[in-house]
């Protein structure tokens, strides 16, 4: 959580709406997904905590307010263990949704087994262990490569691995726990 200051333009058609709601909506449209090198990715504006009297600019009709607001950020860290959902399977790996951004698990980082891409099913299949990875599967992975560049989530690159103990598709983790209990 961080406090930020900015000027917000409130159009005339929104003057009759609750100020804090309108301002938060405008700020969310402007800032969500933006990257700050120190704070991370802005996830959402949580509240407007202070504002000045609005000023109208001639020829515009909108009111401009200087506001202070709190915002929630997510900053991925190298070696952090994350939970996410597989959102896309491609020939060379799987994209995993981590909150406001996506990471890539390369096929070499899914299991210790050889992985094939099943084009018809759109899944990654392990040759010997019969494990499979499909879209909408939930996984636990570790961040092994991180590049936070640019100004938005589209410029960020996150490399993930699931080849360590306690990582992988949630079902694989449960199977491993049960196997170790015997």
mmCIF file with all atom_site columns, C-alpha atoms in Angstrom, residues 31-149:
data_model
loop_
_atom_site.group_PDB
_atom_site.id
_atom_site.type_symbol
_atom_site.label_atom_id
_atom_site.label_alt_id
_atom_site.label_comp_id
_atom_site.label_asym_id
_atom_site.label_entity_id
_atom_site.label_seq_id
_atom_site.pdbx_PDB_ins_code
_atom_site.Cartn_x
_atom_site.Cartn_y
_atom_site.Cartn_z
_atom_site.occupancy
_atom_site.B_iso_or_equiv
_atom_site.pdbx_formal_charge
_atom_site.auth_seq_id
_atom_site.auth_comp_id
_atom_site.auth_asym_id
_atom_site.auth_atom_id
_atom_site.pdbx_PDB_model_num
ATOM 1   C CA . UNK A 1 31  ? -3.208  3.720   -13.206 1.00 0.00 ? 31  UNK A CA 1
ATOM 2   C CA . UNK A 1 32  ? -4.156  0.025   -12.963 1.00 0.00 ? 32  UNK A CA 1
ATOM 3   C CA . UNK A 1 33  ? -1.457  -2.089  -14.600 1.00 0.00 ? 33  UNK A CA 1
ATOM 4   C CA . UNK A 1 34  ? 1.137   0.688   -14.519 1.00 0.00 ? 34  UNK A CA 1
ATOM 5   C CA . UNK A 1 35  ? 4.601   -0.181  -13.248 1.00 0.00 ? 35  UNK A CA 1
ATOM 6   C CA . UNK A 1 36  ? 6.535   1.742   -10.634 1.00 0.00 ? 36  UNK A CA 1
ATOM 7   C CA . UNK A 1 37  ? 10.122  0.486   -10.295 1.00 0.00 ? 37  UNK A CA 1
ATOM 8   C CA . UNK A 1 38  ? 10.097  0.710   -6.484  1.00 0.00 ? 38  UNK A CA 1
ATOM 9   C CA . UNK A 1 39  ? 6.484   -0.237  -5.688  1.00 0.00 ? 39  UNK A CA 1
ATOM 10  C CA . UNK A 1 40  ? 5.646   -2.714  -8.456  1.00 0.00 ? 40  UNK A CA 1
ATOM 11  C CA . UNK A 1 41  ? 2.426   -3.015  -10.467 1.00 0.00 ? 41  UNK A CA 1
ATOM 12  C CA . UNK A 1 42  ? -0.525  -0.912  -9.328  1.00 0.00 ? 42  UNK A CA 1
ATOM 13  C CA . UNK A 1 43  ? -3.402  -3.314  -8.709  1.00 0.00 ? 43  UNK A CA 1
ATOM 14  C CA . UNK A 1 44  ? -6.076  -0.853  -7.609  1.00 0.00 ? 44  UNK A CA 1
ATOM 15  C CA . UNK A 1 45  ? -6.744  2.526   -6.046  1.00 0.00 ? 45  UNK A CA 1
ATOM 16  C CA . UNK A 1 46  ? -8.232  1.672   -2.636  1.00 0.00 ? 46  UNK A CA 1
ATOM 17  C CA . UNK A 1 47  ? -9.372  5.081   -1.385  1.00 0.00 ? 47  UNK A CA 1
ATOM 18  C CA . UNK A 1 48  ? -9.154  8.826   -1.949  1.00 0.00 ? 48  UNK A CA 1
ATOM 19  C CA . UNK A 1 49  ? -7.858  10.280  1.319   1.00 0.00 ? 49  UNK A CA 1
ATOM 20  C CA . UNK A 1 50  ? -7.592  14.008  0.583   1.00 0.00 ? 50  UNK A CA 1
ATOM 21  C CA . UNK A 1 51  ? -8.373  16.497  -2.183  1.00 0.00 ? 51  UNK A CA 1
ATOM 22  C CA . UNK A 1 52  ? -8.336  20.213  -2.912  1.00 0.00 ? 52  UNK A CA 1
ATOM 23  C CA . UNK A 1 53  ? -11.163 22.382  -4.190  1.00 0.00 ? 53  UNK A CA 1
ATOM 24  C CA . UNK A 1 54  ? -11.735 21.777  -7.899  1.00 0.00 ? 54  UNK A CA 1
ATOM 25  C CA . UNK A 1 55  ? -10.665 24.256  -10.556 1.00 0.00 ? 55  UNK A CA 1
ATOM 26  C CA . UNK A 1 56  ? -12.422 24.671  -13.888 1.00 0.00 ? 56  UNK A CA 1
ATOM 27  C CA . UNK A 1 57  ? -10.294 25.334  -16.954 1.00 0.00 ? 57  UNK A CA 1
ATOM 28  C CA . UNK A 1 58  ? -11.763 27.716  -19.541 1.00 0.00 ? 58  UNK A CA 1
ATOM 29  C CA . UNK A 1 59  ? -12.841 25.875  -22.681 1.00 0.00 ? 59  UNK A CA 1
ATOM 30  C CA . UNK A 1 60  ? -12.854 22.457  -20.985 1.00 0.00 ? 60  UNK A CA 1
ATOM 31  C CA . UNK A 1 61  ? -15.790 22.469  -18.567 1.00 0.00 ? 61  UNK A CA 1
ATOM 32  C CA . UNK A 1 62  ? -14.287 19.717  -16.396 1.00 0.00 ? 62  UNK A CA 1
ATOM 33  C CA . UNK A 1 63  ? -13.066 20.270  -12.849 1.00 0.00 ? 63  UNK A CA 1
ATOM 34  C CA . UNK A 1 64  ? -9.476  19.467  -11.895 1.00 0.00 ? 64  UNK A CA 1
ATOM 35  C CA . UNK A 1 65  ? -8.693  18.299  -8.349  1.00 0.00 ? 65  UNK A CA 1
ATOM 36  C CA . UNK A 1 66  ? -5.367  17.664  -6.667  1.00 0.00 ? 66  UNK A CA 1
ATOM 37  C CA . UNK A 1 67  ? -5.900  14.382  -4.803  1.00 0.00 ? 67  UNK A CA 1
ATOM 38  C CA . UNK A 1 68  ? -4.034  12.077  -2.432  1.00 0.00 ? 68  UNK A CA 1
ATOM 39  C CA . UNK A 1 69  ? -4.994  8.438   -2.668  1.00 0.00 ? 69  UNK A CA 1
ATOM 40  C CA . UNK A 1 70  ? -3.957  5.028   -1.381  1.00 0.00 ? 70  UNK A CA 1
ATOM 41  C CA . UNK A 1 71  ? -3.143  2.309   -3.881  1.00 0.00 ? 71  UNK A CA 1
ATOM 42  C CA . UNK A 1 72  ? -2.406  -1.400  -3.635  1.00 0.00 ? 72  UNK A CA 1
ATOM 43  C CA . UNK A 1 73  ? 0.689   -2.681  -5.445  1.00 0.00 ? 73  UNK A CA 1
ATOM 44  C CA . UNK A 1 74  ? 2.110   -6.104  -6.260  1.00 0.00 ? 74  UNK A CA 1
ATOM 45  C CA . UNK A 1 75  ? 5.834   -6.471  -6.735  1.00 0.00 ? 75  UNK A CA 1
ATOM 46  C CA . UNK A 1 76  ? 6.999   -9.964  -7.679  1.00 0.00 ? 76  UNK A CA 1
ATOM 47  C CA . UNK A 1 77  ? 10.284  -11.000 -6.067  1.00 0.00 ? 77  UNK A CA 1
ATOM 48  C CA . UNK A 1 78  ? 12.961  -13.348 -7.361  1.00 0.00 ? 78  UNK A CA 1
ATOM 49  C CA . UNK A 1 79  ? 12.619  -16.825 -5.748  1.00 0.00 ? 79  UNK A CA 1
ATOM 50  C CA . UNK A 1 80  ? 9.089   -16.031 -4.514  1.00 0.00 ? 80  UNK A CA 1
ATOM 51  C CA . UNK A 1 81  ? 6.708   -19.010 -4.551  1.00 0.00 ? 81  UNK A CA 1
ATOM 52  C CA . UNK A 1 82  ? 3.402   -18.103 -6.206  1.00 0.00 ? 82  UNK A CA 1
ATOM 53  C CA . UNK A 1 83  ? 0.078   -19.760 -6.927  1.00 0.00 ? 83  UNK A CA 1
ATOM 54  C CA . UNK A 1 84  ? -1.581  -19.084 -10.260 1.00 0.00 ? 84  UNK A CA 1
ATOM 55  C CA . UNK A 1 85  ? -3.842  -20.340 -13.014 1.00 0.00 ? 85  UNK A CA 1
ATOM 56  C CA . UNK A 1 86  ? -2.607  -21.654 -16.358 1.00 0.00 ? 86  UNK A CA 1
ATOM 57  C CA . UNK A 1 87  ? -4.178  -19.307 -18.895 1.00 0.00 ? 87  UNK A CA 1
ATOM 58  C CA . UNK A 1 88  ? -2.492  -20.472 -22.096 1.00 0.00 ? 88  UNK A CA 1
ATOM 59  C CA . UNK A 1 89  ? -0.594  -23.535 -23.280 1.00 0.00 ? 89  UNK A CA 1
ATOM 60  C CA . UNK A 1 90  ? 1.839   -23.173 -26.166 1.00 0.00 ? 90  UNK A CA 1
ATOM 61  C CA . UNK A 1 91  ? 4.397   -25.492 -27.735 1.00 0.00 ? 91  UNK A CA 1
ATOM 62  C CA . UNK A 1 92  ? 7.268   -24.232 -25.589 1.00 0.00 ? 92  UNK A CA 1
ATOM 63  C CA . UNK A 1 93  ? 5.490   -23.792 -22.251 1.00 0.00 ? 93  UNK A CA 1
ATOM 64  C CA . UNK A 1 94  ? 2.577   -22.477 -20.231 1.00 0.00 ? 94  UNK A CA 1
ATOM 65  C CA . UNK A 1 95  ? 1.580   -18.961 -19.261 1.00 0.00 ? 95  UNK A CA 1
ATOM 66  C CA . UNK A 1 96  ? 0.469   -18.642 -15.646 1.00 0.00 ? 96  UNK A CA 1
ATOM 67  C CA . UNK A 1 97  ? -1.650  -15.730 -14.373 1.00 0.00 ? 97  UNK A CA 1
ATOM 68  C CA . UNK A 1 98  ? -0.088  -14.260 -11.229 1.00 0.00 ? 98  UNK A CA 1
ATOM 69  C CA . UNK A 1 99  ? -2.503  -11.601 -10.041 1.00 0.00 ? 99  UNK A CA 1
ATOM 70  C CA . UNK A 1 100 ? -2.103  -8.621  -12.386 1.00 0.00 ? 100 UNK A CA 1
ATOM 71  C CA . UNK A 1 101 ? 0.562   -10.207 -14.608 1.00 0.00 ? 101 UNK A CA 1
ATOM 72  C CA . UNK A 1 102 ? 1.590   -13.428 -16.353 1.00 0.00 ? 102 UNK A CA 1
ATOM 73  C CA . UNK A 1 103 ? 4.664   -15.619 -16.038 1.00 0.00 ? 103 UNK A CA 1
ATOM 74  C CA . UNK A 1 104 ? 6.025   -18.322 -18.350 1.00 0.00 ? 104 UNK A CA 1
ATOM 75  C CA . UNK A 1 105 ? 6.915   -21.863 -17.326 1.00 0.00 ? 105 UNK A CA 1
ATOM 76  C CA . UNK A 1 106 ? 9.140   -23.202 -20.105 1.00 0.00 ? 106 UNK A CA 1
ATOM 77  C CA . UNK A 1 107 ? 8.620   -26.895 -20.954 1.00 0.00 ? 107 UNK A CA 1
ATOM 78  C CA . UNK A 1 108 ? 12.046  -27.656 -19.475 1.00 0.00 ? 108 UNK A CA 1
ATOM 79  C CA . UNK A 1 109 ? 10.855  -26.257 -16.131 1.00 0.00 ? 109 UNK A CA 1
ATOM 80  C CA . UNK A 1 110 ? 7.541   -28.141 -15.780 1.00 0.00 ? 110 UNK A CA 1
ATOM 81  C CA . UNK A 1 111 ? 8.752   -31.567 -14.597 1.00 0.00 ? 111 UNK A CA 1
ATOM 82  C CA . UNK A 1 112 ? 11.897  -33.681 -14.689 1.00 0.00 ? 112 UNK A CA 1
ATOM 83  C CA . UNK A 1 113 ? 10.127  -35.769 -17.344 1.00 0.00 ? 113 UNK A CA 1
ATOM 84  C CA . UNK A 1 114 ? 10.200  -35.217 -21.124 1.00 0.00 ? 114 UNK A CA 1
ATOM 85  C CA . UNK A 1 115 ? 7.229   -33.028 -22.166 1.00 0.00 ? 115 UNK A CA 1
ATOM 86  C CA . UNK A 1 116 ? 5.259   -33.249 -25.420 1.00 0.00 ? 116 UNK A CA 1
ATOM 87  C CA . UNK A 1 117 ? 2.811   -30.666 -26.727 1.00 0.00 ? 117 UNK A CA 1
ATOM 88  C CA . UNK A 1 118 ? -0.566  -32.185 -27.651 1.00 0.00 ? 118 UNK A CA 1
ATOM 89  C CA . UNK A 1 119 ? -1.888  -29.864 -30.363 1.00 0.00 ? 119 UNK A CA 1
ATOM 90  C CA . UNK A 1 120 ? -5.433  -31.323 -30.462 1.00 0.00 ? 120 UNK A CA 1
ATOM 91  C CA . UNK A 1 121 ? -5.923  -31.126 -26.707 1.00 0.00 ? 121 UNK A CA 1
ATOM 92  C CA . UNK A 1 122 ? -3.869  -27.953 -26.251 1.00 0.00 ? 122 UNK A CA 1
ATOM 93  C CA . UNK A 1 123 ? -1.994  -29.523 -23.329 1.00 0.00 ? 123 UNK A CA 1
ATOM 94  C CA . UNK A 1 124 ? 1.513   -30.424 -22.245 1.00 0.00 ? 124 UNK A CA 1
ATOM 95  C CA . UNK A 1 125 ? 1.982   -34.127 -21.503 1.00 0.00 ? 125 UNK A CA 1
ATOM 96  C CA . UNK A 1 126 ? 4.812   -35.812 -19.588 1.00 0.00 ? 126 UNK A CA 1
ATOM 97  C CA . UNK A 1 127 ? 6.101   -38.913 -21.362 1.00 0.00 ? 127 UNK A CA 1
ATOM 98  C CA . UNK A 1 128 ? 6.858   -41.285 -18.454 1.00 0.00 ? 128 UNK A CA 1
ATOM 99  C CA . UNK A 1 129 ? 4.878   -39.980 -15.463 1.00 0.00 ? 129 UNK A CA 1
ATOM 100 C CA . UNK A 1 130 ? 1.626   -39.358 -17.428 1.00 0.00 ? 130 UNK A CA 1
ATOM 101 C CA . UNK A 1 131 ? 1.304   -35.899 -15.848 1.00 0.00 ? 131 UNK A CA 1
ATOM 102 C CA . UNK A 1 132 ? -0.545  -33.318 -17.903 1.00 0.00 ? 132 UNK A CA 1
ATOM 103 C CA . UNK A 1 133 ? -0.877  -29.554 -17.798 1.00 0.00 ? 133 UNK A CA 1
ATOM 104 C CA . UNK A 1 134 ? -3.984  -27.917 -19.273 1.00 0.00 ? 134 UNK A CA 1
ATOM 105 C CA . UNK A 1 135 ? -5.476  -24.439 -19.396 1.00 0.00 ? 135 UNK A CA 1
ATOM 106 C CA . UNK A 1 136 ? -7.392  -23.580 -16.187 1.00 0.00 ? 136 UNK A CA 1
ATOM 107 C CA . UNK A 1 137 ? -5.138  -25.841 -14.059 1.00 0.00 ? 137 UNK A CA 1
ATOM 108 C CA . UNK A 1 138 ? -3.940  -24.240 -10.831 1.00 0.00 ? 138 UNK A CA 1
ATOM 109 C CA . UNK A 1 139 ? -0.222  -24.471 -10.127 1.00 0.00 ? 139 UNK A CA 1
ATOM 110 C CA . UNK A 1 140 ? 2.402   -23.495 -7.595  1.00 0.00 ? 140 UNK A CA 1
ATOM 111 C CA . UNK A 1 141 ? 5.666   -22.203 -9.064  1.00 0.00 ? 141 UNK A CA 1
ATOM 112 C CA . UNK A 1 142 ? 8.812   -20.300 -8.113  1.00 0.00 ? 142 UNK A CA 1
ATOM 113 C CA . UNK A 1 143 ? 9.965   -17.115 -9.826  1.00 0.00 ? 143 UNK A CA 1
ATOM 114 C CA . UNK A 1 144 ? 13.421  -17.806 -11.280 1.00 0.00 ? 144 UNK A CA 1
ATOM 115 C CA . UNK A 1 145 ? 13.782  -14.902 -13.725 1.00 0.00 ? 145 UNK A CA 1
ATOM 116 C CA . UNK A 1 146 ? 12.394  -11.405 -13.401 1.00 0.00 ? 146 UNK A CA 1
ATOM 117 C CA . UNK A 1 147 ? 12.567  -8.343  -15.621 1.00 0.00 ? 147 UNK A CA 1
ATOM 118 C CA . UNK A 1 148 ? 10.431  -5.366  -14.615 1.00 0.00 ? 148 UNK A CA 1
ATOM 119 C CA . UNK A 1 149 ? 11.009  -2.887  -17.419 1.00 0.00 ? 149 UNK A CA 1
#
